[in-house]
Amino acid sequence: MRIHNFAAGPCTLPLEVLEEARDEFVDYHGAGASLIEMSHRSAEYDAVHTEALALARKVAGAPEGFEVLFLQGGATLQFAMVPMNLVGAGGTAAFSITGAWSKKAIADAAHSASTAVAWDGGPEYTRMPSADELVVPGGSRYLHICSNETIGGIRYPEWPDVGMPLVVDMSSEYLSRPIPWDLVDVVFGGVQKNLGPAGMTIVYVRKSVLEAAPDLAAYLSYATHAKG
Amino acid sequence: MRIHNFAAGPCTLPLEVLEEARDEFVDYHGAGASLIEMSHRSAEYDAVHTEALALARKVAGAPEGFEVLFLQGGATLQFAMVPMNLVGAGGTAAFSITGAWSKKAIADAAHSASTAVAWDGGPEYTRMPSADELVVPGGSRYLHICSNETIGGIRYPEWPDVGMPLVVDMSSEYLSRPIPWDLVDVVFGGVQKNLGPAGMTIVYVRKSVLEAAPDLAAYLSYATHAKG
């Protein structure tokens, strides 16, 4: 008897995936130890990690010009890390406010950058804006959008091209639609709704962003994670 | 055949713990789903979480005046979060420099606070200082120590009482010795060496610290996590 979880939180996983993880949980491929007891520098773990990175690149269709990062702290930590890495105290990040998640994002960004509201669908948040409706101040570094606001149940039917890089929070619909690589500098989302159990965030970040990033505390710097 | 991992990285786990996790991995207590498929708001998961918090308080002997927080980002993210939450741009954090880990800590703290070196055992790092040797500037908010520097293989035999709150990074010897609750404001460490698999950091933080903390981005604020 299997229960299916239809809730908006963590997702149901394929039974065969759970069974394979269970079967190799105590003794991984005859190594005499669980994978979770092994060093992150071991050949066994490194093979799993490298394959997972390659798959995350492949299923998203991410071009070579993007890094694939596996991070902790959820999409919430990205609300802080994106403006730290892309903007810093001297610049401005613009936001399309379309519900609870974009409101959290702009509030967190305000701790490390100037912020601007390019559109606000409140208080009802019943639809997403068209590209024409988004008024992005000219000096902004990027426009942040939440591509699917789960609480209001609204979604951008088309990607807004505003002549400025997009940062896209895709948590609730991650890898359920193609990512517009030409338009984005950063795409992020927790994996727990569409990709796996809770606990990891995948961030796709354009490599040129890393080169221009300010010096930051180690965990908060995309450059640290890109170095591996 | 079980392999024992003697390396300084992730630890070997008790076989009976691995076996119990394996046995309930696909179907948790007859619920028809894995625990990793369940909502964090479900009764089943909440019971596990609440018991783990209570055990983390009990085994450490943490008094009621401390919060117990389960965080991501490793001890490395704490190198940034501690000065953000305790000091901020206007104050000073002091550090006892005793090896690789305390050097990383002071470098990360410098991004959000002024820093001072209370003692430096370099370049050889062959011993820890006594309390008398630590020269902590009077206006400092706390003294950061790494209680056991794994790379150099040195450890404080006694806790230094310098008349100022300690922040203690205990990653490599977590819960292998009593914590001096009267002397500390924050104790943190990754769990991967002594307590479980890699992926979580336990932070014990004095509740009065939360009350005095500045407003921060959500994930970076201890107050956010204390609210649960």
GROMACS .gro file of C-alpha atoms in nm:
model
  456
    1MET     CA    1   0.000   0.000   0.000
    2ARG     CA    2   0.158   0.329  -0.115
    3ILE     CA    3   0.024   0.669  -0.018
    4HIS     CA    4   0.052   0.944  -0.280
    5ASN     CA    5   0.136   1.289  -0.144
    6PHE     CA    6  -0.056   1.555  -0.340
    7ALA     CA    7   0.048   1.840  -0.107
    8ALA     CA    8   0.256   2.137  -0.221
    9GLY     CA    9   0.546   2.042   0.008
   10PRO     CA   10   0.797   1.757  -0.038
   11CYS     CA   11   0.713   1.527  -0.326
   12THR     CA   12   0.644   1.157  -0.365
   13LEU     CA   13   0.948   0.971  -0.498
   14PRO     CA   14   0.953   0.680  -0.743
   15LEU     CA   15   0.929   0.351  -0.554
   16GLU     CA   16   1.217   0.196  -0.747
   17VAL     CA   17   1.443   0.486  -0.642
   18LEU     CA   18   1.353   0.439  -0.275
   19GLU     CA   19   1.411   0.065  -0.302
   20GLU     CA   20   1.752   0.104  -0.466
   21ALA     CA   21   1.862   0.356  -0.201
   22ARG     CA   22   1.740   0.118   0.071
   23ASP     CA   23   1.915  -0.185  -0.077
   24GLU     CA   24   2.255  -0.016  -0.087
   25PHE     CA   25   2.209   0.191   0.231
   26VAL     CA   26   2.409  -0.022   0.475
   27ASP     CA   27   2.676  -0.153   0.237
   28TYR     CA   28   2.735   0.061  -0.074
   29HIS     CA   29   2.835  -0.155  -0.372
   30GLY     CA   30   3.016  -0.403  -0.147
   31ALA     CA   31   3.249  -0.140   0.000
   32GLY     CA   32   3.179  -0.252   0.357
   33ALA     CA   33   3.035   0.085   0.453
   34SER     CA   34   2.738   0.310   0.381
   35LEU     CA   35   2.782   0.590   0.130
   36ILE     CA   36   2.690   0.829   0.413
   37GLU     CA   37   2.993   0.708   0.612
   38MET     CA   38   3.238   0.778   0.330
   39SER     CA   39   3.465   1.076   0.283
   40HIS     CA   40   3.353   1.336   0.029
   41ARG     CA   41   3.701   1.282  -0.119
   42SER     CA   42   3.655   0.906  -0.167
   43ALA     CA   43   3.636   0.759  -0.517
   44GLU     CA   44   3.292   0.609  -0.445
   45TYR     CA   45   3.135   0.934  -0.327
   46ASP     CA   46   3.307   1.143  -0.591
   47ALA     CA   47   3.161   0.923  -0.867
   48VAL     CA   48   2.808   0.976  -0.729
   49HIS     CA   49   2.861   1.350  -0.697
   50THR     CA   50   3.013   1.393  -1.043
   51GLU     CA   51   2.734   1.190  -1.205
   52ALA     CA   52   2.466   1.392  -1.023
   53LEU     CA   53   2.622   1.720  -1.139
   54ALA     CA   54   2.634   1.593  -1.497
   55LEU     CA   55   2.271   1.480  -1.482
   56ALA     CA   56   2.161   1.814  -1.335
   57ARG     CA   57   2.329   1.983  -1.630
   58LYS     CA   58   2.184   1.741  -1.883
   59VAL     CA   59   1.819   1.737  -1.773
   60ALA     CA   60   1.813   2.117  -1.753
   61GLY     CA   61   1.994   2.155  -2.085
   62ALA     CA   62   2.236   2.396  -1.917
   63PRO     CA   63   2.499   2.532  -2.158
   64GLU     CA   64   2.871   2.521  -2.080
   65GLY     CA   65   2.855   2.889  -1.991
   66PHE     CA   66   2.673   2.802  -1.669
   67GLU     CA   67   2.799   2.644  -1.348
   68VAL     CA   68   2.581   2.388  -1.171
   69LEU     CA   69   2.597   2.425  -0.791
   70PHE     CA   70   2.450   2.195  -0.524
   71LEU     CA   71   2.389   2.412  -0.217
   72GLN     CA   72   2.220   2.401   0.123
   73GLY     CA   73   1.996   2.658   0.289
   74GLY     CA   74   1.703   2.621   0.053
   75ALA     CA   75   1.577   2.874  -0.198
   76THR     CA   76   1.555   3.107   0.104
   77LEU     CA   77   1.933   3.134   0.133
   78GLN     CA   78   1.941   3.222  -0.237
   79PHE     CA   79   1.720   3.523  -0.161
   80ALA     CA   80   2.029   3.653   0.027
   81MET     CA   81   2.309   3.506  -0.187
   82VAL     CA   82   2.188   3.629  -0.526
   83PRO     CA   83   2.204   4.003  -0.443
   84MET     CA   84   2.529   3.954  -0.246
   85ASN     CA   85   2.697   3.788  -0.545
   86LEU     CA   86   2.544   3.991  -0.827
   87VAL     CA   87   2.493   4.338  -0.683
   88GLY     CA   88   2.643   4.437  -0.345
   89ALA     CA   89   2.586   4.759  -0.155
   90GLY     CA   90   2.634   4.995  -0.448
   91GLY     CA   91   2.378   4.855  -0.692
   92THR     CA   92   2.010   4.788  -0.747
   93ALA     CA   93   1.813   4.466  -0.795
   94ALA     CA   94   1.461   4.487  -0.943
   95PHE     CA   95   1.174   4.257  -0.850
   96SER     CA   96   0.844   4.154  -0.999
   97ILE     CA   97   0.618   4.117  -0.696
   98THR     CA   98   0.367   3.843  -0.767
   99GLY     CA   99   0.300   3.678  -0.431
  100ALA     CA  100   0.445   3.545  -0.107
  101TRP     CA  101   0.775   3.417  -0.248
  102SER     CA  102   0.877   3.727  -0.441
  103LYS     CA  103   0.789   3.937  -0.136
  104LYS     CA  104   1.025   3.726   0.075
  105ALA     CA  105   1.293   3.760  -0.193
  106ILE     CA  106   1.285   4.140  -0.207
  107ALA     CA  107   1.281   4.168   0.173
  108ASP     CA  108   1.595   3.955   0.201
  109ALA     CA  109   1.770   4.132  -0.088
  110ALA     CA  110   1.721   4.468   0.086
  111HIS     CA  111   1.981   4.364   0.346
  112SER     CA  112   2.264   4.371   0.091
  113ALA     CA  113   2.149   4.585  -0.205
  114SER     CA  114   1.914   4.861  -0.312
  115THR     CA  115   1.587   4.718  -0.440
  116ALA     CA  116   1.326   4.840  -0.689
  117VAL     CA  117   0.973   4.716  -0.759
  118ALA     CA  118   0.926   4.664  -1.133
  119TRP     CA  119   0.562   4.553  -1.097
  120ASP     CA  120   0.335   4.468  -0.805
  121GLY     CA  121   0.028   4.249  -0.851
  122GLY     CA  122  -0.092   4.296  -0.495
  123PRO     CA  123  -0.296   4.270  -0.291
  124GLU     CA  124  -0.473   3.992  -0.481
  125TYR     CA  125  -0.192   3.847  -0.695
  126THR     CA  126  -0.425   3.690  -0.950
  127ARG     CA  127  -0.197   3.707  -1.258
  128MET     CA  128   0.160   3.754  -1.375
  129PRO     CA  129   0.266   4.071  -1.562
  130SER     CA  130   0.352   4.083  -1.931
  131ALA     CA  131   0.698   4.205  -2.032
  132ASP     CA  132   0.542   4.542  -2.128
  133GLU     CA  133   0.410   4.596  -1.778
  134LEU     CA  134   0.746   4.545  -1.605
  135VAL     CA  135   0.911   4.883  -1.538
  136VAL     CA  136   1.272   4.808  -1.454
  137PRO     CA  137   1.492   5.103  -1.349
  138GLY     CA  138   1.775   5.141  -1.600
  139GLY     CA  139   2.060   5.097  -1.353
  140SER     CA  140   1.931   4.766  -1.219
  141ARG     CA  141   2.164   4.466  -1.230
  142TYR     CA  142   1.887   4.209  -1.286
  143LEU     CA  143   1.513   4.145  -1.265
  144HIS     CA  144   1.408   3.879  -1.012
  145ILE     CA  145   1.097   3.677  -1.095
  146CYS     CA  146   0.933   3.381  -0.922
  147SER     CA  147   0.820   3.181  -1.222
  148ASN     CA  148   0.540   2.999  -1.037
  149GLU     CA  149   0.391   3.144  -0.718
  150THR     CA  150   0.241   2.837  -0.551
  151ILE     CA  151   0.028   3.008  -0.289
  152GLY     CA  152  -0.165   3.222  -0.539
  153GLY     CA  153  -0.139   2.952  -0.803
  154ILE     CA  154  -0.012   3.176  -1.084
  155ARG     CA  155   0.263   3.119  -1.340
  156TYR     CA  156   0.435   3.314  -1.618
  157PRO     CA  157   0.301   3.165  -1.941
  158GLU     CA  158   0.594   3.322  -2.130
  159TRP     CA  159   0.936   3.437  -2.010
  160PRO     CA  160   0.949   3.819  -1.988
  161ASP     CA  161   1.232   3.963  -2.199
  162VAL     CA  162   1.299   4.305  -2.048
  163GLY     CA  163   1.642   4.364  -2.201
  164MET     CA  164   1.811   4.282  -1.870
  165PRO     CA  165   1.925   3.951  -1.714
  166LEU     CA  166   1.663   3.756  -1.526
  167VAL     CA  167   1.712   3.580  -1.192
  168VAL     CA  168   1.446   3.308  -1.173
  169ASP     CA  169   1.320   3.127  -0.862
  170MET     CA  170   1.174   2.805  -1.010
  171SER     CA  171   1.132   2.601  -0.690
  172SER     CA  172   0.771   2.498  -0.743
  173GLU     CA  173   0.803   2.403  -1.109
  174TYR     CA  174   1.172   2.315  -1.131
  175LEU     CA  175   1.261   2.131  -1.453
  176SER     CA  176   0.897   2.103  -1.555
  177ARG     CA  177   0.954   2.353  -1.840
  178PRO     CA  178   1.255   2.460  -2.049
  179ILE     CA  179   1.482   2.723  -1.896
  180PRO     CA  180   1.543   3.030  -2.120
  181TRP     CA  181   1.922   3.026  -2.092
  182ASP     CA  182   1.973   3.331  -2.312
  183LEU     CA  183   1.766   3.547  -2.077
  184VAL     CA  184   1.896   3.437  -1.736
  185ASP     CA  185   2.200   3.495  -1.517
  186VAL     CA  186   2.084   3.274  -1.227
  187VAL     CA  187   1.816   3.005  -1.194
  188PHE     CA  188   1.758   2.842  -0.857
  189GLY     CA  189   1.517   2.624  -0.667
  190GLY     CA  190   1.489   2.373  -0.387
  191VAL     CA  191   1.475   2.018  -0.520
  192GLN     CA  192   1.201   1.895  -0.287
  193LYS     CA  193   0.899   1.949  -0.510
  194ASN     CA  194   1.004   1.793  -0.839
  195LEU     CA  195   1.351   1.641  -0.813
  196GLY     CA  196   1.412   1.462  -0.484
  197PRO     CA  197   1.387   1.479  -0.108
  198ALA     CA  198   1.422   1.809   0.078
  199GLY     CA  199   1.770   1.928   0.166
  200MET     CA  200   1.935   2.060  -0.148
  201THR     CA  201   1.907   2.359  -0.377
  202ILE     CA  202   2.034   2.353  -0.734
  203VAL     CA  203   2.168   2.685  -0.862
  204TYR     CA  204   2.258   2.743  -1.226
  205VAL     CA  205   2.476   3.052  -1.248
  206ARG     CA  206   2.632   3.214  -1.553
  207LYS     CA  207   3.012   3.186  -1.530
  208SER     CA  208   3.065   3.555  -1.610
  209VAL     CA  209   2.872   3.634  -1.289
  210LEU     CA  210   3.138   3.451  -1.086
  211GLU     CA  211   3.417   3.648  -1.247
  212ALA     CA  212   3.252   3.981  -1.155
  213ALA     CA  213   3.143   3.882  -0.803
  214PRO     CA  214   3.263   4.068  -0.493
  215ASP     CA  215   3.466   3.901  -0.220
  216LEU     CA  216   3.227   3.733   0.027
  217ALA     CA  217   3.231   3.499   0.325
  218ALA     CA  218   3.314   3.151   0.195
  219TYR     CA  219   2.978   2.973   0.209
  220LEU     CA  220   2.793   3.277   0.071
  221SER     CA  221   3.013   3.304  -0.239
  222TYR     CA  222   2.913   3.123  -0.559
  223ALA     CA  223   3.281   3.127  -0.656
  224THR     CA  224   3.368   2.911  -0.352
  225HIS     CA  225   3.119   2.645  -0.457
  226ALA     CA  226   3.215   2.660  -0.824
  227LYS     CA  227   3.571   2.573  -0.721
  228GLY     CA  228   3.425   2.253  -0.572
  229MET     CA  229   3.256  -0.738   0.647
  230ARG     CA  230   3.251  -0.380   0.782
  231ILE     CA  231   3.517  -0.123   0.703
  232HIS     CA  232   3.604   0.122   0.982
  233ASN     CA  233   3.675   0.478   0.867
  234PHE     CA  234   3.957   0.625   1.076
  235ALA     CA  235   3.987   0.941   0.862
  236ALA     CA  236   3.921   1.292   0.997
  237GLY     CA  237   3.619   1.339   0.768
  238PRO     CA  238   3.272   1.184   0.798
  239CYS     CA  239   3.248   0.925   1.073
  240THR     CA  240   3.156   0.558   1.088
  241LEU     CA  241   2.799   0.510   1.213
  242PRO     CA  242   2.670   0.232   1.440
  243LEU     CA  243   2.558  -0.065   1.231
  244GLU     CA  244   2.226  -0.095   1.419
  245VAL     CA  245   2.145   0.268   1.334
  246LEU     CA  246   2.211   0.211   0.964
  247GLU     CA  247   2.002  -0.105   0.969
  248GLU     CA  248   1.706   0.063   1.140
  249ALA     CA  249   1.716   0.353   0.891
  250ARG     CA  250   1.731   0.103   0.605
  251ASP     CA  251   1.443  -0.107   0.737
  252GLU     CA  252   1.205   0.190   0.761
  253PHE     CA  253   1.338   0.375   0.456
  254VAL     CA  254   1.070   0.282   0.201
  255ASP     CA  255   0.769   0.262   0.436
  256TYR     CA  256   0.801   0.461   0.758
  257HIS     CA  257   0.616   0.290   1.045
  258GLY     CA  258   0.351   0.155   0.809
  259ALA     CA  259   0.251   0.499   0.680
  260GLY     CA  260   0.271   0.389   0.316
  261ALA     CA  261   0.546   0.641   0.238
  262SER     CA  262   0.909   0.715   0.319
  263LEU     CA  263   0.983   0.972   0.588
  264ILE     CA  264   1.172   1.167   0.319
  265GLU     CA  265   0.849   1.197   0.117
  266MET     CA  266   0.651   1.348   0.404
  267SER     CA  267   0.569   1.711   0.473
  268HIS     CA  268   0.777   1.885   0.740
  269ARG     CA  269   0.437   1.972   0.889
  270SER     CA  270   0.319   1.609   0.914
  271ALA     CA  271   0.272   1.447   1.255
  272GLU     CA  272   0.521   1.170   1.169
  273TYR     CA  273   0.801   1.405   1.069
  274ASP     CA  274   0.730   1.651   1.348
  275ALA     CA  275   0.767   1.374   1.607
  276VAL     CA  276   1.111   1.282   1.468
  277HIS     CA  277   1.220   1.646   1.459
  278THR     CA  278   1.097   1.726   1.809
  279GLU     CA  279   1.263   1.417   1.956
  280ALA     CA  280   1.592   1.497   1.781
  281LEU     CA  281   1.589   1.853   1.920
  282ALA     CA  282   1.519   1.721   2.270
  283LEU     CA  283   1.800   1.467   2.242
  284ALA     CA  284   2.042   1.732   2.114
  285ARG     CA  285   1.958   1.938   2.421
  286LYS     CA  286   1.985   1.641   2.658
  287VAL     CA  287   2.315   1.491   2.542
  288ALA     CA  288   2.481   1.834   2.545
  289GLY     CA  289   2.329   1.925   2.881
  290ALA     CA  290   2.213   2.255   2.731
  291PRO     CA  291   2.029   2.476   2.984
  292GLU     CA  292   1.687   2.626   2.909
  293GLY     CA  293   1.857   2.960   2.844
  294PHE     CA  294   1.990   2.822   2.514
  295GLU     CA  295   1.813   2.752   2.185
  296VAL     CA  296   1.906   2.438   1.990
  297LEU     CA  297   1.912   2.501   1.613
  298PHE     CA  298   1.951   2.248   1.331
  299LEU     CA  299   2.102   2.437   1.037
  300GLN     CA  300   2.253   2.375   0.694
  301GLY     CA  301   2.567   2.525   0.540
  302GLY     CA  302   2.815   2.353   0.770
  303ALA     CA  303   3.032   2.514   1.034
  304THR     CA  304   3.154   2.732   0.747
  305LEU     CA  305   2.823   2.919   0.723
  306GLN     CA  306   2.848   2.979   1.099
  307PHE     CA  307   3.175   3.163   1.037
  308ALA     CA  308   2.952   3.423   0.863
  309MET     CA  309   2.635   3.394   1.072
  310VAL     CA  310   2.792   3.436   1.415
  311PRO     CA  311   2.936   3.785   1.354
  312MET     CA  312   2.622   3.889   1.160
  313ASN     CA  313   2.396   3.792   1.450
  314LEU     CA  314   2.618   3.894   1.742
  315VAL     CA  315   2.810   4.196   1.617
  316GLY     CA  316   2.721   4.371   1.290
  317ALA     CA  317   2.912   4.647   1.118
  318GLY     CA  318   2.964   4.863   1.427
  319GLY     CA  319   3.133   4.612   1.656
  320THR     CA  320   3.437   4.394   1.702
  321ALA     CA  321   3.481   4.019   1.729
  322ALA     CA  322   3.806   3.880   1.872
  323PHE     CA  323   3.972   3.557   1.761
  324SER     CA  324   4.226   3.316   1.900
  325ILE     CA  325   4.418   3.204   1.592
  326THR     CA  326   4.532   2.848   1.642
  327GLY     CA  327   4.524   2.690   1.297
  328ALA     CA  328   4.341   2.650   0.968
  329TRP     CA  329   3.987   2.664   1.106
  330SER     CA  330   4.023   2.976   1.319
  331LYS     CA  331   4.195   3.147   1.026
  332LYS     CA  332   3.896   3.069   0.804
  333ALA     CA  333   3.662   3.197   1.078
  334ILE     CA  334   3.831   3.537   1.115
  335ALA     CA  335   3.850   3.583   0.737
  336ASP     CA  336   3.475   3.523   0.702
  337ALA     CA  337   3.387   3.742   1.002
  338ALA     CA  338   3.576   4.034   0.848
  339HIS     CA  339   3.299   4.066   0.587
  340SER     CA  340   3.042   4.176   0.846
  341ALA     CA  341   3.233   4.303   1.152
  342SER     CA  342   3.561   4.446   1.271
  343THR     CA  343   3.797   4.172   1.387
  344ALA     CA  344   4.082   4.157   1.637
  345VAL     CA  345   4.348   3.892   1.695
  346ALA     CA  346   4.365   3.802   2.066
  347TRP     CA  347   4.649   3.553   2.015
  348ASP     CA  348   4.824   3.397   1.718
  349GLY     CA  349   5.009   3.067   1.745
  350GLY     CA  350   5.142   3.079   1.393
  351PRO     CA  351   5.317   2.985   1.183
  352GLU     CA  352   5.361   2.647   1.354
  353TYR     CA  353   5.040   2.620   1.563
  354THR     CA  354   5.183   2.366   1.806
  355ARG     CA  355   4.979   2.458   2.116
  356MET     CA  356   4.675   2.644   2.241
  357PRO     CA  357   4.711   2.964   2.449
  358SER     CA  358   4.634   2.988   2.819
  359ALA     CA  359   4.369   3.240   2.932
  360ASP     CA  360   4.650   3.473   3.046
  361GLU     CA  361   4.798   3.488   2.698
  362LEU     CA  362   4.475   3.594   2.527
  363VAL     CA  363   4.467   3.972   2.483
  364VAL     CA  364   4.108   4.060   2.399
  365PRO     CA  365   4.033   4.427   2.315
  366GLY     CA  366   3.790   4.566   2.572
  367GLY     CA  367   3.516   4.660   2.328
  368SER     CA  368   3.495   4.314   2.172
  369ARG     CA  369   3.158   4.140   2.168
  370TYR     CA  370   3.300   3.787   2.204
  371LEU     CA  371   3.612   3.573   2.174
  372HIS     CA  372   3.599   3.303   1.904
  373ILE     CA  373   3.794   2.986   1.970
  374CYS     CA  374   3.820   2.660   1.779
  375SER     CA  375   3.836   2.412   2.065
  376ASN     CA  376   4.015   2.142   1.865
  377GLU     CA  377   4.216   2.228   1.554
  378THR     CA  378   4.226   1.899   1.366
  379ILE     CA  379   4.493   1.980   1.112
  380GLY     CA  380   4.755   2.078   1.371
  381GLY     CA  381   4.616   1.826   1.619
  382ILE     CA  382   4.591   2.064   1.915
  383ARG     CA  383   4.313   2.114   2.170
  384TYR     CA  384   4.236   2.347   2.462
  385PRO     CA  385   4.292   2.134   2.774
  386GLU     CA  386   4.089   2.389   2.976
  387TRP     CA  387   3.831   2.646   2.867
  388PRO     CA  388   3.979   2.998   2.869
  389ASP     CA  389   3.781   3.234   3.094
  390VAL     CA  390   3.865   3.580   2.962
  391GLY     CA  391   3.576   3.769   3.123
  392MET     CA  392   3.392   3.785   2.789
  393PRO     CA  393   3.151   3.544   2.616
  394LEU     CA  394   3.310   3.268   2.413
  395VAL     CA  395   3.195   3.150   2.071
  396VAL     CA  396   3.322   2.793   2.031
  397ASP     CA  397   3.365   2.595   1.709
  398MET     CA  398   3.361   2.234   1.835
  399SER     CA  399   3.317   2.050   1.504
  400SER     CA  400   3.599   1.802   1.544
  401GLU     CA  401   3.527   1.707   1.907
  402TYR     CA  402   3.153   1.780   1.929
  403LEU     CA  403   2.991   1.632   2.241
  404SER     CA  404   3.309   1.448   2.334
  405ARG     CA  405   3.359   1.680   2.635
  406PRO     CA  406   3.128   1.893   2.854
  407ILE     CA  407   3.036   2.237   2.718
  408PRO     CA  408   3.106   2.526   2.961
  409TRP     CA  409   2.760   2.683   2.937
  410ASP     CA  410   2.841   2.969   3.178
  411LEU     CA  411   3.122   3.090   2.952
  412VAL     CA  412   2.962   3.065   2.607
  413ASP     CA  413   2.712   3.259   2.396
  414VAL     CA  414   2.729   3.028   2.092
  415VAL     CA  415   2.859   2.673   2.040
  416PHE     CA  416   2.848   2.521   1.693
  417GLY     CA  417   2.975   2.235   1.487
  418GLY     CA  418   2.900   2.013   1.192
  419VAL     CA  419   2.761   1.678   1.304
  420GLN     CA  420   2.961   1.465   1.061
  421LYS     CA  421   3.254   1.372   1.283
  422ASN     CA  422   3.089   1.255   1.603
  423LEU     CA  423   2.710   1.266   1.573
  424GLY     CA  424   2.584   1.150   1.235
  425PRO     CA  425   2.619   1.177   0.859
  426ALA     CA  426   2.728   1.501   0.695
  427GLY     CA  427   2.462   1.760   0.618
  428MET     CA  428   2.366   1.931   0.942
  429THR     CA  429   2.515   2.176   1.187
  430ILE     CA  430   2.393   2.202   1.545
  431VAL     CA  431   2.409   2.551   1.694
  432TYR     CA  432   2.348   2.619   2.062
  433VAL     CA  433   2.279   2.990   2.106
  434ARG     CA  434   2.203   3.185   2.423
  435LYS     CA  435   1.846   3.320   2.401
  436SER     CA  436   1.952   3.672   2.504
  437VAL     CA  437   2.164   3.680   2.186
  438LEU     CA  438   1.849   3.638   1.976
  439GLU     CA  439   1.676   3.927   2.151
  440ALA     CA  440   1.966   4.164   2.078
  441ALA     CA  441   2.028   4.049   1.719
  442PRO     CA  442   2.002   4.286   1.423
  443ASP     CA  443   1.750   4.237   1.143
  444LEU     CA  444   1.900   3.999   0.883
  445ALA     CA  445   1.802   3.806   0.571
  446ALA     CA  446   1.578   3.519   0.681
  447TYR     CA  447   1.809   3.218   0.653
  448LEU     CA  448   2.103   3.407   0.806
  449SER     CA  449   1.910   3.505   1.120
  450TYR     CA  450   1.921   3.280   1.428
  451ALA     CA  451   1.587   3.433   1.529
  452THR     CA  452   1.422   3.292   1.215
  453HIS     CA  453   1.535   2.940   1.300
  454ALA     CA  454   1.449   2.971   1.670
  455LYS     CA  455   1.090   3.048   1.567
  456GLY     CA  456   1.092   2.705   1.396
   0.00000   0.00000   0.00000
